[in-house]
């Protein structure tokens, strides 16, 4: 017969269990839904832990992990996002240990490569003393081959230093070194283009550096470039100085030297005479005027173009003067035609007058050169003996004949100022031949002076007249007195010289007699 105590004890246990379940349900009325889970031992690639543990290898791909270790059979996918409960705890622990061991036993990352220590290279130091600049060149062997000086200094050593003194440009050193580092088969035109971009002044500086470093190829390239381009005077002097200071290959510098010194030097005096002859035969008045100015600059005593040269050939210049005088006689013959009855026929047209003016300009210019060179005394004698011209002067129109008085005026100014030292007979012949024509043409000279200073001319005529003997002065002053009384300002004013002549001739003699 069953007893109560044995039947009530299961019921009591069931009731207590039910009460505990109820309290738990009241405590959690809505239990949270179960979250899906999966077994993964890799870190999230976006988490900060990945960045902190950079030495670990990246997470393997899913397919690769599945192929390496297939999941246990008890883990089957029941629905998306759900994994069935694990039936075998041993299998789970075995799988977990297998996965953990695969992560922990991953081979460590290879150690960083150790770079070999840098090998010390040969370096050439080019130090510019005045600039305080140092250029370093690593291709020492090529520089040693190109520069004889660097090869001597360095020899067989690895690198060294070359000191460059003087006012040397940094870019000139750089240009020379760059030329050394060019390939042996480099195009020569490329070097010419580089020098052309730099200019003549830089090419001269590179030439100087190449000479100093005994860099033959650089010297050759610079000389070829400089021979093909124009220079100014400063650049020319620098090139001359370099060629005199350094010896170079004559075959290379022959064309350049031909621009600096003639192969067969000729006398500059002879060339100047040829220039004079060409000017006197020219037909363009403006061009002749410019060329006369050019030759005057060459013949100037302070000119740099005719230093240490012999004087001009006086005979050659007087030969040109005689040619101009002969042409002047012919032109005056064309300008005036004396008929048998002595009537005057004046030629019409500007042709003869322009050609006469041209020859007078030539003679005045040549005469001024002779006066400056103190060689004009012979011209006074030649002009005083021009009987044909003095005769035709009376029969030609005043607007043409006054051109002859322009030549006489130049001579009188030179004699009156003491620039021409003629004999007394030459001075007397000059006055006897051309003093009266000058008095007649003075009005035209005042109207058309063509560069003459009339006040200077008046004073010079009086001073030249006072150099004659007193008896000759009396004749000439009386002639002037009569002309001046009739023409007035159309005649030179010689009153001051007249007073000097009068005092010397009469007042002094009266005083001496008393």
Coordinates of C-alpha atoms in Angstrom, one line a residue:
X1 CA 0.0 0.0 0.0
X2 CA 1.5 3.2 -1.0
X3 CA 2.2 5.7 1.6
X4 CA 1.5 9.5 1.4
X5 CA 4.9 10.6 2.1
X6 CA 6.2 8.8 -0.9
X7 CA 3.6 10.3 -3.2
X8 CA 3.8 13.9 -2.0
X9 CA 7.4 14.5 -2.4
X10 CA 7.4 14.5 -6.2
X11 CA 4.5 16.8 -6.2
X12 CA 6.2 19.2 -3.8
X13 CA 9.2 19.4 -6.0
X14 CA 7.2 20.1 -9.1
X15 CA 5.4 22.9 -7.3
X16 CA 8.6 24.5 -6.2
X17 CA 10.0 24.3 -9.6
X18 CA 6.9 25.9 -11.1
X19 CA 7.1 28.8 -8.6
X20 CA 10.7 29.5 -9.5
X21 CA 9.8 29.5 -13.2
X22 CA 6.9 31.9 -12.5
X23 CA 9.3 34.3 -10.7
X24 CA 11.7 34.2 -13.5
X25 CA 9.0 34.9 -16.0
X26 CA 7.7 37.9 -14.0
X27 CA 11.3 39.1 -13.7
X28 CA 11.7 38.8 -17.5
X29 CA 8.3 39.1 -19.1
X30 CA 9.7 39.4 -22.7
X31 CA 13.0 37.6 -23.1
X32 CA 15.3 39.2 -25.7
X33 CA 15.5 37.4 -29.0
X34 CA 18.5 35.1 -29.6
X35 CA 21.1 36.8 -31.7
X36 CA 22.8 34.8 -34.5
X37 CA 26.4 33.9 -33.9
X38 CA 29.2 32.4 -35.8
X39 CA 32.7 31.2 -35.0
X40 CA 35.3 33.6 -36.2
X41 CA 38.8 34.2 -34.9
X42 CA 39.8 37.0 -37.2
X43 CA 39.5 40.7 -36.3
X44 CA 37.2 43.2 -38.0
X45 CA 39.3 44.9 -40.7
X46 CA 37.8 48.2 -39.8
X47 CA 38.5 47.9 -36.1
X48 CA 41.2 49.8 -34.3
X49 CA 42.8 46.6 -33.1
X50 CA 43.8 45.8 -36.6
X51 CA 45.8 49.0 -36.9
X52 CA 47.4 48.4 -33.5
X53 CA 48.4 44.8 -34.4
X54 CA 49.7 45.5 -37.8
X55 CA 52.3 42.7 -37.7
X56 CA 49.5 40.1 -37.9
X57 CA 48.7 38.8 -41.4
X58 CA 45.4 39.8 -43.0
X59 CA 42.3 37.7 -42.5
X60 CA 42.2 34.8 -45.0
X61 CA 39.4 34.6 -47.6
X62 CA 36.3 32.7 -46.7
X63 CA 36.8 30.1 -49.5
X64 CA 40.4 29.6 -48.6
X65 CA 39.4 29.0 -44.9
X66 CA 36.7 26.6 -45.9
X67 CA 39.0 24.6 -48.1
X68 CA 41.7 24.5 -45.4
X69 CA 39.5 23.3 -42.4
X70 CA 35.9 22.1 -43.2
X71 CA 33.4 22.7 -40.4
X72 CA 32.2 19.8 -38.2
X73 CA 29.2 17.7 -39.4
X74 CA 27.1 18.7 -36.4
X75 CA 27.1 22.4 -37.5
X76 CA 24.5 22.6 -40.2
X77 CA 22.8 25.7 -41.5
X78 CA 19.1 25.5 -40.6
X79 CA 17.9 28.8 -41.8
X80 CA 19.5 32.1 -43.0
X81 CA 21.3 33.7 -40.1
X82 CA 20.9 30.7 -37.8
X83 CA 23.3 28.1 -36.7
X84 CA 22.1 24.8 -35.2
X85 CA 23.1 24.0 -31.6
X86 CA 26.3 22.1 -31.2
X87 CA 25.6 18.5 -30.4
X88 CA 29.1 17.4 -29.7
X89 CA 31.1 19.6 -27.2
X90 CA 34.3 17.8 -27.9
X91 CA 34.0 18.5 -31.6
X92 CA 33.5 22.2 -30.8
X93 CA 36.5 22.4 -28.6
X94 CA 38.5 20.4 -31.1
X95 CA 37.5 22.8 -33.9
X96 CA 38.2 25.9 -31.7
X97 CA 41.6 24.6 -30.8
X98 CA 42.3 23.9 -34.4
X99 CA 41.3 27.4 -35.4
X100 CA 43.2 29.0 -32.6
X101 CA 46.3 27.0 -33.4
X102 CA 46.1 28.1 -37.1
X103 CA 46.1 31.8 -36.0
X104 CA 48.8 31.5 -33.4
X105 CA 51.1 29.4 -35.6
X106 CA 51.0 31.9 -38.5
X107 CA 54.6 32.5 -39.7
X108 CA 56.0 35.9 -38.6
X109 CA 56.4 38.7 -41.2
X110 CA 59.8 38.7 -42.9
X111 CA 62.3 41.1 -41.3
X112 CA 62.9 44.4 -43.1
X113 CA 65.6 44.3 -45.7
X114 CA 68.9 45.7 -44.6
X115 CA 70.3 48.0 -47.2
X116 CA 74.0 47.8 -47.8
X117 CA 76.0 50.7 -46.6
X118 CA 76.5 53.5 -49.1
X119 CA 79.8 53.2 -50.9
X120 CA 81.8 56.4 -50.9
X121 CA 82.1 57.8 -54.4
X122 CA 84.8 59.8 -56.0
X123 CA 84.1 63.6 -55.9
X124 CA 85.9 66.5 -57.5
X125 CA 85.5 69.8 -55.7
X126 CA 86.0 72.9 -57.7
X127 CA 86.4 75.8 -55.3
X128 CA 86.1 79.4 -56.5
X129 CA 88.2 81.4 -54.1
X130 CA 86.8 84.9 -54.7
X131 CA 83.2 83.7 -55.0
X132 CA 83.3 81.4 -52.0
X133 CA 81.4 78.7 -54.0
X134 CA 82.2 75.0 -54.3
X135 CA 81.1 72.8 -57.2
X136 CA 81.1 69.1 -56.7
X137 CA 81.5 66.7 -59.7
X138 CA 81.0 63.0 -59.2
X139 CA 82.1 61.8 -62.7
X140 CA 85.7 62.4 -61.9
X141 CA 87.2 60.0 -64.4
X142 CA 85.6 61.8 -67.4
X143 CA 86.7 65.2 -66.1
X144 CA 90.2 63.8 -65.7
X145 CA 90.2 62.6 -69.3
X146 CA 89.0 66.0 -70.6
X147 CA 91.0 68.3 -68.5
X148 CA 94.8 67.9 -68.5
X149 CA 95.1 70.1 -65.4
X150 CA 92.7 68.2 -63.3
X151 CA 94.4 64.9 -64.4
X152 CA 97.7 66.3 -63.2
X153 CA 96.4 67.5 -59.9
X154 CA 94.3 64.4 -58.9
X155 CA 96.5 61.8 -60.6
X156 CA 95.3 58.3 -59.6
X157 CA 93.6 59.4 -56.4
X158 CA 89.8 59.2 -55.8
X159 CA 88.7 62.8 -56.0
X160 CA 90.3 66.0 -54.9
X161 CA 90.0 69.7 -55.0
X162 CA 90.9 72.3 -57.5
X163 CA 91.0 76.0 -56.5
X164 CA 90.1 78.6 -59.1
X165 CA 91.3 82.1 -58.4
X166 CA 90.4 85.4 -60.1
X167 CA 87.1 86.9 -61.2
X168 CA 85.6 83.7 -62.7
X169 CA 81.8 83.4 -63.2
X170 CA 80.1 80.4 -61.6
X171 CA 78.1 79.8 -64.8
X172 CA 81.3 79.8 -66.8
X173 CA 82.7 77.0 -64.6
X174 CA 79.4 75.1 -64.9
X175 CA 79.3 75.5 -68.6
X176 CA 82.8 74.1 -69.0
X177 CA 82.1 71.1 -66.7
X178 CA 78.9 70.3 -68.6
X179 CA 80.8 70.3 -71.8
X180 CA 83.3 67.9 -70.3
X181 CA 80.5 65.6 -69.2
X182 CA 79.0 65.3 -72.7
X183 CA 79.4 62.1 -74.6
X184 CA 82.5 61.9 -76.8
X185 CA 80.2 61.4 -79.9
X186 CA 78.0 64.4 -79.0
X187 CA 76.9 66.6 -81.8
X188 CA 79.1 69.7 -82.2
X189 CA 76.1 71.7 -83.2
X190 CA 74.6 71.1 -79.8
X191 CA 77.5 72.7 -78.1
X192 CA 77.2 75.6 -80.6
X193 CA 73.6 76.0 -79.8
X194 CA 74.3 76.0 -76.0
X195 CA 77.0 78.7 -76.4
X196 CA 74.6 80.7 -78.7
X197 CA 71.9 80.7 -76.0
X198 CA 74.5 81.9 -73.4
X199 CA 75.8 84.7 -75.6
X200 CA 79.3 86.0 -76.6
X201 CA 80.3 87.3 -73.2
X202 CA 79.5 83.9 -71.6
X203 CA 81.3 82.1 -74.4
X204 CA 84.4 84.2 -73.7
X205 CA 84.2 83.3 -70.0
X206 CA 83.9 79.6 -70.8
X207 CA 86.9 80.0 -73.2
X208 CA 88.9 81.5 -70.3
X209 CA 88.0 78.6 -68.0
X210 CA 88.7 76.0 -70.7
X211 CA 92.2 77.6 -71.2
X212 CA 92.8 77.5 -67.5
X213 CA 91.7 73.9 -67.1
X214 CA 93.6 72.9 -70.3
X215 CA 90.3 71.6 -71.7
X216 CA 91.1 71.3 -75.4
X217 CA 87.7 70.4 -76.7
X218 CA 86.1 73.3 -74.8
X219 CA 88.7 75.7 -76.3
X220 CA 87.9 74.4 -79.8
X221 CA 84.2 74.7 -79.4
X222 CA 84.4 78.3 -78.0
X223 CA 86.8 79.4 -80.7
X224 CA 84.6 78.1 -83.4
X225 CA 81.5 79.8 -82.0
X226 CA 83.3 83.1 -81.5
X227 CA 84.7 83.1 -85.0
X228 CA 81.1 82.9 -86.4
X229 CA 79.5 85.8 -84.4
X230 CA 80.1 89.6 -84.2
X231 CA 81.8 91.2 -81.2
X232 CA 81.9 94.6 -79.7
X233 CA 85.1 96.4 -78.8
X234 CA 85.2 95.2 -75.2
X235 CA 84.7 91.6 -76.3
X236 CA 87.3 92.0 -78.9
X237 CA 89.9 93.2 -76.4
X238 CA 89.1 90.2 -74.1
X239 CA 89.5 87.7 -77.0
X240 CA 92.9 89.3 -77.9
X241 CA 94.0 89.2 -74.3
X242 CA 93.1 85.5 -74.0
X243 CA 94.8 84.6 -77.3
X244 CA 98.0 86.4 -76.2
X245 CA 98.0 84.9 -72.7
X246 CA 97.3 81.3 -73.7
X247 CA 98.8 79.3 -76.6
X248 CA 96.3 77.4 -78.6
X249 CA 96.1 75.2 -81.7
X250 CA 96.9 77.4 -84.7
X251 CA 94.8 75.4 -87.0
X252 CA 91.7 75.9 -84.8
X253 CA 92.2 79.6 -84.2
X254 CA 93.4 80.5 -87.7
X255 CA 90.0 81.8 -88.8
X256 CA 89.6 83.7 -85.5
X257 CA 93.1 85.2 -85.8
X258 CA 92.3 86.3 -89.4
X259 CA 89.6 88.6 -87.9
X260 CA 92.0 90.1 -85.5
X261 CA 95.2 90.6 -87.5
X262 CA 95.7 90.8 -91.3
X263 CA 97.8 88.1 -92.9
X264 CA 99.6 90.7 -95.1
X265 CA 99.4 94.0 -93.1
X266 CA 99.2 97.1 -95.3
X267 CA 99.8 100.7 -94.3
X268 CA 96.8 102.5 -92.9
X269 CA 98.2 105.8 -94.4
X270 CA 98.0 104.3 -97.9
X271 CA 94.4 103.2 -97.3
X272 CA 93.4 106.6 -96.0
X273 CA 94.7 108.2 -99.2
X274 CA 92.6 105.8 -101.2
X275 CA 89.6 106.8 -99.0
X276 CA 90.2 110.4 -99.7
X277 CA 90.4 109.8 -103.5
X278 CA 87.1 107.9 -103.4
X279 CA 85.4 110.7 -101.5
X280 CA 86.5 113.3 -104.0
X281 CA 85.1 111.2 -106.8
X282 CA 81.8 110.5 -105.1
X283 CA 78.5 111.9 -106.5
X284 CA 76.2 111.8 -103.5
X285 CA 76.7 115.0 -101.5
X286 CA 75.2 113.7 -98.2
X287 CA 77.2 110.5 -98.4
X288 CA 80.4 112.4 -99.1
X289 CA 79.7 114.6 -96.1
X290 CA 79.3 111.6 -93.8
X291 CA 82.4 109.9 -95.2
X292 CA 84.4 113.1 -94.7
X293 CA 83.4 113.1 -91.1
X294 CA 84.4 109.4 -90.8
X295 CA 87.8 110.0 -92.3
X296 CA 88.4 113.1 -90.1
X297 CA 87.7 110.9 -87.0
X298 CA 90.2 108.4 -88.2
X299 CA 92.8 111.1 -88.9
X300 CA 92.3 112.9 -85.6
X301 CA 95.3 113.2 -83.4
X302 CA 93.4 111.7 -80.5
X303 CA 92.0 108.8 -82.6
X304 CA 92.6 105.3 -81.6
X305 CA 92.5 104.1 -85.2
X306 CA 95.8 105.4 -86.5
X307 CA 98.2 105.0 -83.5
X308 CA 101.9 104.3 -84.1
X309 CA 101.5 104.7 -87.9
X310 CA 103.6 106.7 -90.2
X311 CA 102.4 110.1 -91.5
X312 CA 100.2 110.4 -94.5
X313 CA 101.9 110.5 -97.9
X314 CA 102.0 114.2 -98.8
X315 CA 102.7 113.5 -102.5
X316 CA 99.6 111.3 -102.8
X317 CA 97.4 114.0 -101.2
X318 CA 98.7 116.7 -103.4
X319 CA 98.2 114.5 -106.4
X320 CA 94.5 114.4 -105.4
X321 CA 94.5 118.2 -104.9
X322 CA 95.9 118.7 -108.4
X323 CA 93.3 116.4 -109.9
X324 CA 90.5 118.5 -108.2
X325 CA 92.1 121.7 -109.4
X326 CA 92.2 120.5 -113.0
X327 CA 88.6 119.5 -112.8
X328 CA 87.7 122.9 -111.4
X329 CA 89.4 124.7 -114.3
X330 CA 87.4 122.6 -116.8
X331 CA 84.2 123.3 -115.0
X332 CA 84.8 127.1 -115.0
X333 CA 85.6 126.8 -118.7
X334 CA 82.2 125.2 -119.2
X335 CA 80.5 127.9 -117.0
X336 CA 81.9 130.8 -119.0
X337 CA 82.4 131.0 -122.8
X338 CA 84.5 133.9 -124.0
X339 CA 83.5 134.9 -127.5
X340 CA 85.8 136.7 -129.9
X341 CA 84.2 140.0 -129.0
X342 CA 84.8 139.4 -125.3
X343 CA 81.1 139.0 -124.6
X344 CA 80.2 136.7 -121.7
X345 CA 77.8 133.8 -122.1
X346 CA 76.8 132.3 -118.8
X347 CA 75.8 128.7 -118.9
X348 CA 72.2 127.9 -117.8
X349 CA 71.4 125.1 -115.4
X350 CA 72.5 123.8 -112.0
X351 CA 74.9 121.2 -113.4
X352 CA 78.1 123.2 -113.6
X353 CA 77.4 125.1 -110.3
X354 CA 76.8 121.9 -108.3
X355 CA 79.9 120.3 -109.7
X356 CA 82.0 123.4 -109.0
X357 CA 80.7 123.5 -105.4
X358 CA 81.6 119.8 -105.1
X359 CA 85.2 120.4 -106.2
X360 CA 85.6 123.4 -103.9
X361 CA 84.3 121.3 -101.0
X362 CA 86.9 118.7 -101.9
X363 CA 89.7 121.2 -102.0
X364 CA 88.8 122.9 -98.8
X365 CA 88.6 119.5 -97.0
X366 CA 92.0 118.3 -98.4
X367 CA 93.5 121.7 -97.5
X368 CA 92.2 121.4 -93.9
X369 CA 93.8 118.0 -93.6
X370 CA 97.1 119.3 -94.9
X371 CA 96.9 122.3 -92.5
X372 CA 96.2 120.0 -89.5
X373 CA 99.2 117.8 -90.5
X374 CA 101.4 121.0 -91.1
X375 CA 101.8 120.1 -94.7
X376 CA 99.8 122.9 -96.3
X377 CA 102.5 125.4 -97.3
X378 CA 102.9 123.9 -100.8
X379 CA 99.2 124.4 -101.4
X380 CA 99.6 128.2 -101.0
X381 CA 102.1 128.2 -103.8
X382 CA 99.8 126.1 -106.0
X383 CA 96.8 128.3 -105.4
X384 CA 98.7 131.5 -105.9
X385 CA 99.8 130.3 -109.4
X386 CA 96.3 129.5 -110.7
X387 CA 96.4 132.1 -113.4
X388 CA 93.6 130.5 -115.5
X389 CA 91.1 130.5 -112.6
X390 CA 91.9 134.0 -111.5
X391 CA 91.4 135.2 -115.1
X392 CA 88.1 133.3 -115.6
X393 CA 86.9 134.7 -112.2
X394 CA 86.2 138.1 -113.8
X395 CA 84.0 136.5 -116.5
X396 CA 81.8 134.2 -114.5
X397 CA 78.6 134.9 -112.6
X398 CA 79.1 136.1 -109.0
X399 CA 77.0 133.1 -107.7
X400 CA 79.5 130.8 -109.3
X401 CA 82.8 132.6 -109.0
X402 CA 82.5 133.2 -105.2
X403 CA 83.2 129.5 -104.8
X404 CA 86.8 130.3 -105.6
X405 CA 86.9 132.9 -102.8
X406 CA 85.9 130.2 -100.4
X407 CA 89.2 128.5 -101.0
X408 CA 91.0 131.8 -100.7
X409 CA 89.2 132.5 -97.4
X410 CA 90.4 129.1 -95.9
X411 CA 94.0 130.0 -96.8
X412 CA 93.8 133.5 -95.4
X413 CA 92.4 132.2 -92.2
X414 CA 95.3 129.7 -91.9
X415 CA 97.9 132.3 -92.7
X416 CA 96.4 135.0 -90.4
X417 CA 96.1 132.5 -87.5
X418 CA 99.7 131.3 -87.9
X419 CA 98.9 127.7 -88.9
X420 CA 100.6 128.1 -92.3
X421 CA 104.2 129.3 -92.3
X422 CA 104.8 130.5 -95.8
X423 CA 107.6 132.6 -97.2
X424 CA 107.1 136.3 -97.8
X425 CA 107.2 135.8 -101.5
X426 CA 104.4 133.1 -101.3
X427 CA 102.3 135.4 -99.2
X428 CA 102.7 138.3 -101.6
X429 CA 101.8 136.1 -104.6
X430 CA 98.7 135.0 -102.8
X431 CA 97.5 138.5 -102.1
X432 CA 98.3 139.7 -105.6
X433 CA 96.3 136.8 -107.1
X434 CA 93.3 136.5 -104.8
X435 CA 93.0 139.6 -102.6
X436 CA 90.9 141.7 -105.1
X437 CA 88.6 138.7 -106.0
X438 CA 88.0 138.2 -102.3
X439 CA 87.0 141.8 -101.8
X440 CA 84.5 141.5 -104.7
X441 CA 83.0 138.3 -103.5
X442 CA 82.8 139.1 -99.8
X443 CA 79.1 140.0 -100.0
X444 CA 78.3 136.6 -101.5
X445 CA 80.4 134.9 -98.8
X446 CA 78.4 136.8 -96.2
X447 CA 75.1 135.6 -97.8
X448 CA 76.3 132.0 -98.2
X449 CA 79.1 131.4 -95.7
X450 CA 78.8 127.6 -95.9
X451 CA 80.5 127.2 -92.5
X452 CA 82.8 130.2 -92.7
X453 CA 83.0 132.5 -89.6
X454 CA 82.9 135.9 -91.2
X455 CA 84.3 137.8 -88.1
X456 CA 87.2 135.3 -88.0
X457 CA 87.7 135.8 -91.7
X458 CA 87.9 139.6 -91.4
X459 CA 90.4 139.5 -88.6
X460 CA 92.5 136.8 -90.4
X461 CA 92.7 138.9 -93.6
X462 CA 94.0 141.9 -91.7
X463 CA 96.5 139.8 -89.7
X464 CA 97.8 138.1 -92.9
X465 CA 98.1 141.4 -94.7
X466 CA 100.2 142.8 -91.8
X467 CA 102.8 140.0 -92.4
X468 CA 103.8 141.6 -95.7
X469 CA 106.4 144.4 -96.1
X470 CA 105.1 147.9 -95.3
X471 CA 105.3 149.1 -98.9
X472 CA 103.2 146.1 -100.1
X473 CA 100.8 146.7 -97.2
X474 CA 100.3 150.3 -98.4
X475 CA 99.3 149.2 -101.9
X476 CA 96.8 146.6 -100.6
X477 CA 95.3 148.8 -97.9
X478 CA 94.7 151.7 -100.4
X479 CA 92.9 149.2 -102.7
X480 CA 90.8 148.0 -99.8
X481 CA 90.0 151.6 -98.7
X482 CA 88.6 152.4 -102.2
X483 CA 86.5 149.2 -102.3
X484 CA 85.2 149.6 -98.8
X485 CA 84.1 153.2 -99.5
X486 CA 82.0 152.0 -102.4
X487 CA 80.6 148.7 -101.1
X488 CA 80.4 149.2 -97.3
X489 CA 79.5 146.0 -95.5
X490 CA 79.8 144.0 -98.8
X491 CA 83.5 144.4 -98.2
X492 CA 85.6 143.1 -95.3
X493 CA 86.2 145.6 -92.4
X494 CA 90.0 145.9 -92.1
X495 CA 90.0 149.2 -90.1
X496 CA 91.8 147.7 -87.1
X497 CA 94.6 146.3 -89.3
X498 CA 94.7 149.6 -91.3
X499 CA 95.3 151.5 -88.0
X500 CA 98.2 149.2 -87.2
X501 CA 99.7 149.7 -90.6
X502 CA 99.3 153.5 -90.3
X503 CA 100.9 153.6 -86.9
X504 CA 103.8 151.4 -88.0
X505 CA 104.3 153.4 -91.2
X506 CA 104.0 157.0 -90.1
X507 CA 103.5 157.6 -86.4
X508 CA 106.6 155.6 -85.4
X509 CA 108.7 157.2 -88.1
X510 CA 107.6 160.7 -87.1
X511 CA 108.4 159.9 -83.5
X512 CA 111.8 158.5 -84.4
X513 CA 112.6 161.5 -86.6
X514 CA 111.6 163.9 -83.8

